[in-house]
PDB file of C-alpha atoms in Angstrom:
ATOM      1  CA  UNK A   1     144.256  76.365 104.153  1.00 83.00           C
ATOM      2  CA  UNK A   2     140.398  76.554 105.066  1.00 90.00           C
ATOM      3  CA  UNK A   3     138.118  77.146 102.341  1.00 93.00           C
ATOM      4  CA  UNK A   4     135.370  78.933 103.716  1.00 93.00           C
ATOM      5  CA  UNK A   5     132.121  79.172 101.581  1.00 92.00           C
ATOM      6  CA  UNK A   6     131.182  82.676 100.009  1.00 94.00           C
ATOM      7  CA  UNK A   7     128.145  83.481 102.447  1.00 94.00           C
ATOM      8  CA  UNK A   8     127.231  86.255  99.996  1.00 95.00           C
ATOM      9  CA  UNK A   9     127.374  84.055  96.895  1.00 96.00           C
ATOM     10  CA  UNK A  10     125.173  81.724  98.898  1.00 97.00           C
ATOM     11  CA  UNK A  11     122.474  84.290  99.660  1.00 97.00           C
ATOM     12  CA  UNK A  12     122.318  85.559  96.127  1.00 97.00           C
ATOM     13  CA  UNK A  13     121.650  81.971  94.975  1.00 97.00           C
ATOM     14  CA  UNK A  14     118.888  81.570  97.432  1.00 97.00           C
ATOM     15  CA  UNK A  15     117.506  85.015  96.157  1.00 97.00           C
ATOM     16  CA  UNK A  16     117.288  83.934  92.859  1.00 97.00           C
ATOM     17  CA  UNK A  17     115.696  80.590  93.580  1.00 96.00           C
ATOM     18  CA  UNK A  18     113.116  82.809  95.710  1.00 95.00           C
ATOM     19  CA  UNK A  19     112.623  85.236  92.800  1.00 96.00           C
ATOM     20  CA  UNK A  20     111.977  82.489  90.520  1.00 95.00           C
ATOM     21  CA  UNK A  21     108.365  81.814  92.677  1.00 95.00           C
ATOM     22  CA  UNK A  22     107.500  85.145  93.576  1.00 95.00           C
ATOM     23  CA  UNK A  23     106.919  88.577  91.452  1.00 94.00           C
ATOM     24  CA  UNK A  24     105.189  91.548  92.407  1.00 94.00           C
ATOM     25  CA  UNK A  25     101.974  92.800  90.324  1.00 94.00           C
ATOM     26  CA  UNK A  26     100.308  96.030  90.264  1.00 94.00           C
ATOM     27  CA  UNK A  27      97.634  94.793  92.614  1.00 95.00           C
ATOM     28  CA  UNK A  28     100.094  92.778  95.009  1.00 97.00           C
ATOM     29  CA  UNK A  29     103.503  94.003  94.630  1.00 98.00           C
ATOM     30  CA  UNK A  30     106.899  92.547  96.144  1.00 97.00           C
ATOM     31  CA  UNK A  31     108.289  93.961  99.377  1.00 98.00           C
ATOM     32  CA  UNK A  32     112.039  93.299  98.828  1.00 97.00           C
ATOM     33  CA  UNK A  33     114.557  93.731 101.905  1.00 98.00           C
ATOM     34  CA  UNK A  34     118.193  94.340 101.535  1.00 98.00           C
ATOM     35  CA  UNK A  35     120.475  94.162 104.489  1.00 97.00           C
ATOM     36  CA  UNK A  36     123.869  95.248 104.700  1.00 96.00           C
ATOM     37  CA  UNK A  37     126.041  95.326 107.785  1.00 96.00           C
ATOM     38  CA  UNK A  38     125.139  98.929 109.060  1.00 96.00           C
ATOM     39  CA  UNK A  39     121.907  99.727 107.240  1.00 97.00           C
ATOM     40  CA  UNK A  40     118.601  98.110 105.822  1.00 98.00           C
ATOM     41  CA  UNK A  41     116.785  99.058 102.889  1.00 98.00           C
ATOM     42  CA  UNK A  42     112.997  98.114 101.766  1.00 98.00           C
ATOM     43  CA  UNK A  43     111.091  98.616  98.544  1.00 98.00           C
ATOM     44  CA  UNK A  44     107.693  97.684  97.129  1.00 98.00           C
ATOM     45  CA  UNK A  45     108.114  96.826  93.672  1.00 97.00           C
ATOM     46  CA  UNK A  46     105.753  96.278  90.878  1.00 97.00           C
ATOM     47  CA  UNK A  47     107.750  93.689  88.761  1.00 96.00           C
ATOM     48  CA  UNK A  48     105.313  93.835  85.554  1.00 96.00           C
ATOM     49  CA  UNK A  49     105.743  97.331  84.978  1.00 96.00           C
ATOM     50  CA  UNK A  50     109.310  97.857  86.650  1.00 95.00           C
ATOM     51  CA  UNK A  51     108.687 100.325  89.193  1.00 96.00           C
ATOM     52  CA  UNK A  52     109.375 101.022  92.557  1.00 97.00           C
ATOM     53  CA  UNK A  53     106.249 102.136  94.542  1.00 97.00           C
ATOM     54  CA  UNK A  54     107.686 103.131  97.814  1.00 97.00           C
ATOM     55  CA  UNK A  55     110.867 102.626  99.590  1.00 98.00           C
ATOM     56  CA  UNK A  56     112.312 103.458 102.894  1.00 98.00           C
ATOM     57  CA  UNK A  57     115.660 102.744 104.616  1.00 97.00           C
ATOM     58  CA  UNK A  58     117.691 103.466 107.806  1.00 97.00           C
ATOM     59  CA  UNK A  59     118.975 106.182 106.086  1.00 97.00           C
ATOM     60  CA  UNK A  60     116.110 108.258 105.962  1.00 96.00           C
ATOM     61  CA  UNK A  61     116.003 111.359 108.110  1.00 94.00           C
ATOM     62  CA  UNK A  62     112.428 110.549 109.747  1.00 93.00           C
ATOM     63  CA  UNK A  63     114.229 107.237 111.119  1.00 94.00           C
ATOM     64  CA  UNK A  64     115.842 107.893 114.262  1.00 92.00           C
ATOM     65  CA  UNK A  65     119.272 106.503 115.067  1.00 90.00           C
ATOM     66  CA  UNK A  66     118.799 105.734 118.467  1.00 92.00           C
ATOM     67  CA  UNK A  67     118.300 102.146 119.602  1.00 94.00           C
ATOM     68  CA  UNK A  68     119.658  98.851 118.435  1.00 96.00           C
ATOM     69  CA  UNK A  69     119.728  97.467 114.580  1.00 97.00           C
ATOM     70  CA  UNK A  70     116.328  95.531 115.177  1.00 97.00           C
ATOM     71  CA  UNK A  71     114.692  98.536 116.432  1.00 97.00           C
ATOM     72  CA  UNK A  72     115.608 100.765 113.649  1.00 97.00           C
ATOM     73  CA  UNK A  73     114.538  97.896 111.181  1.00 97.00           C
ATOM     74  CA  UNK A  74     110.936  98.066 112.901  1.00 97.00           C
ATOM     75  CA  UNK A  75     110.871 101.379 111.990  1.00 97.00           C
ATOM     76  CA  UNK A  76     111.733 100.938 108.406  1.00 98.00           C
ATOM     77  CA  UNK A  77     109.240  98.411 108.178  1.00 98.00           C
ATOM     78  CA  UNK A  78     106.640 100.993 109.873  1.00 97.00           C
ATOM     79  CA  UNK A  79     107.735 103.793 107.155  1.00 98.00           C
ATOM     80  CA  UNK A  80     107.605 101.709 104.103  1.00 98.00           C
ATOM     81  CA  UNK A  81     104.074 100.522 105.099  1.00 98.00           C
ATOM     82  CA  UNK A  82     103.051 104.067 105.423  1.00 97.00           C
ATOM     83  CA  UNK A  83     104.281 105.178 102.221  1.00 98.00           C
ATOM     84  CA  UNK A  84     102.992 101.966 100.226  1.00 97.00           C
ATOM     85  CA  UNK A  85      99.576 102.669 101.896  1.00 97.00           C
ATOM     86  CA  UNK A  86      99.578 106.029 100.909  1.00 97.00           C
ATOM     87  CA  UNK A  87     100.408 104.800  97.233  1.00 96.00           C
ATOM     88  CA  UNK A  88      97.253 102.775  97.270  1.00 96.00           C
ATOM     89  CA  UNK A  89      98.849  99.301  98.262  1.00 96.00           C
ATOM     90  CA  UNK A  90      97.652  97.061 100.932  1.00 96.00           C
ATOM     91  CA  UNK A  91      98.575  93.515 100.045  1.00 97.00           C
ATOM     92  CA  UNK A  92     102.330  92.488  99.164  1.00 97.00           C
ATOM     93  CA  UNK A  93     104.300  89.669  98.670  1.00 97.00           C
ATOM     94  CA  UNK A  94     107.368  89.471 101.064  1.00 97.00           C
ATOM     95  CA  UNK A  95     110.776  88.872  99.510  1.00 97.00           C
ATOM     96  CA  UNK A  96     113.194  88.148 102.299  1.00 96.00           C
ATOM     97  CA  UNK A  97     116.018  88.694  99.692  1.00 96.00           C
ATOM     98  CA  UNK A  98     117.900  85.243 100.580  1.00 96.00           C
ATOM     99  CA  UNK A  99     118.346  86.105 103.945  1.00 97.00           C
ATOM    100  CA  UNK A 100     117.190  83.931 106.880  1.00 96.00           C
ATOM    101  CA  UNK A 101     113.791  85.268 108.454  1.00 97.00           C
ATOM    102  CA  UNK A 102     115.407  86.072 111.860  1.00 97.00           C
ATOM    103  CA  UNK A 103     116.487  89.145 113.422  1.00 97.00           C
ATOM    104  CA  UNK A 104     116.336  92.395 111.342  1.00 98.00           C
ATOM    105  CA  UNK A 105     114.214  90.997 108.457  1.00 98.00           C
ATOM    106  CA  UNK A 106     111.813  89.588 110.694  1.00 98.00           C
ATOM    107  CA  UNK A 107     111.561  92.882 112.570  1.00 98.00           C
ATOM    108  CA  UNK A 108     111.217  94.725 109.551  1.00 98.00           C
ATOM    109  CA  UNK A 109     108.354  92.280 108.304  1.00 98.00           C
ATOM    110  CA  UNK A 110     106.730  92.700 111.877  1.00 98.00           C
ATOM    111  CA  UNK A 111     106.847  96.326 111.536  1.00 98.00           C
ATOM    112  CA  UNK A 112     105.505  96.380 108.139  1.00 98.00           C
ATOM    113  CA  UNK A 113     102.596  94.511 109.275  1.00 98.00           C
ATOM    114  CA  UNK A 114     102.189  96.945 112.275  1.00 97.00           C
ATOM    115  CA  UNK A 115     102.257  99.986 109.672  1.00 96.00           C
ATOM    116  CA  UNK A 116      98.923  97.969 107.746  1.00 96.00           C
ATOM    117  CA  UNK A 117     100.559  95.899 105.293  1.00 97.00           C
ATOM    118  CA  UNK A 118      99.057  92.421 104.745  1.00 96.00           C
ATOM    119  CA  UNK A 119     101.282  89.435 103.560  1.00 94.00           C
TER     120      UNK A 119
END
């Protein structure tokens, strides 16, 4: 019998380790990414007050469902940046959620930078 490691448990362990080192403040909130097989979600979170300042996902009506998952992730990054800037946030700390900074996570980050967020 092949004993494969639980990749999601490993990701959650990495995420806990990352969260021990970074935290969102009202001045510099945390841009948190969650990636499922079909969709991608992003939130700008103030951890001190426990509030979500802005959020976007690939399920939003303003995101076109055309194109690859990477192109959709870039649109989500631009949308969350636009909503965060409307809420008065310009600088964020990027929380990759334990995922490798590659593919859809990197595209979302690049889209957020294009949208005007600094990190």
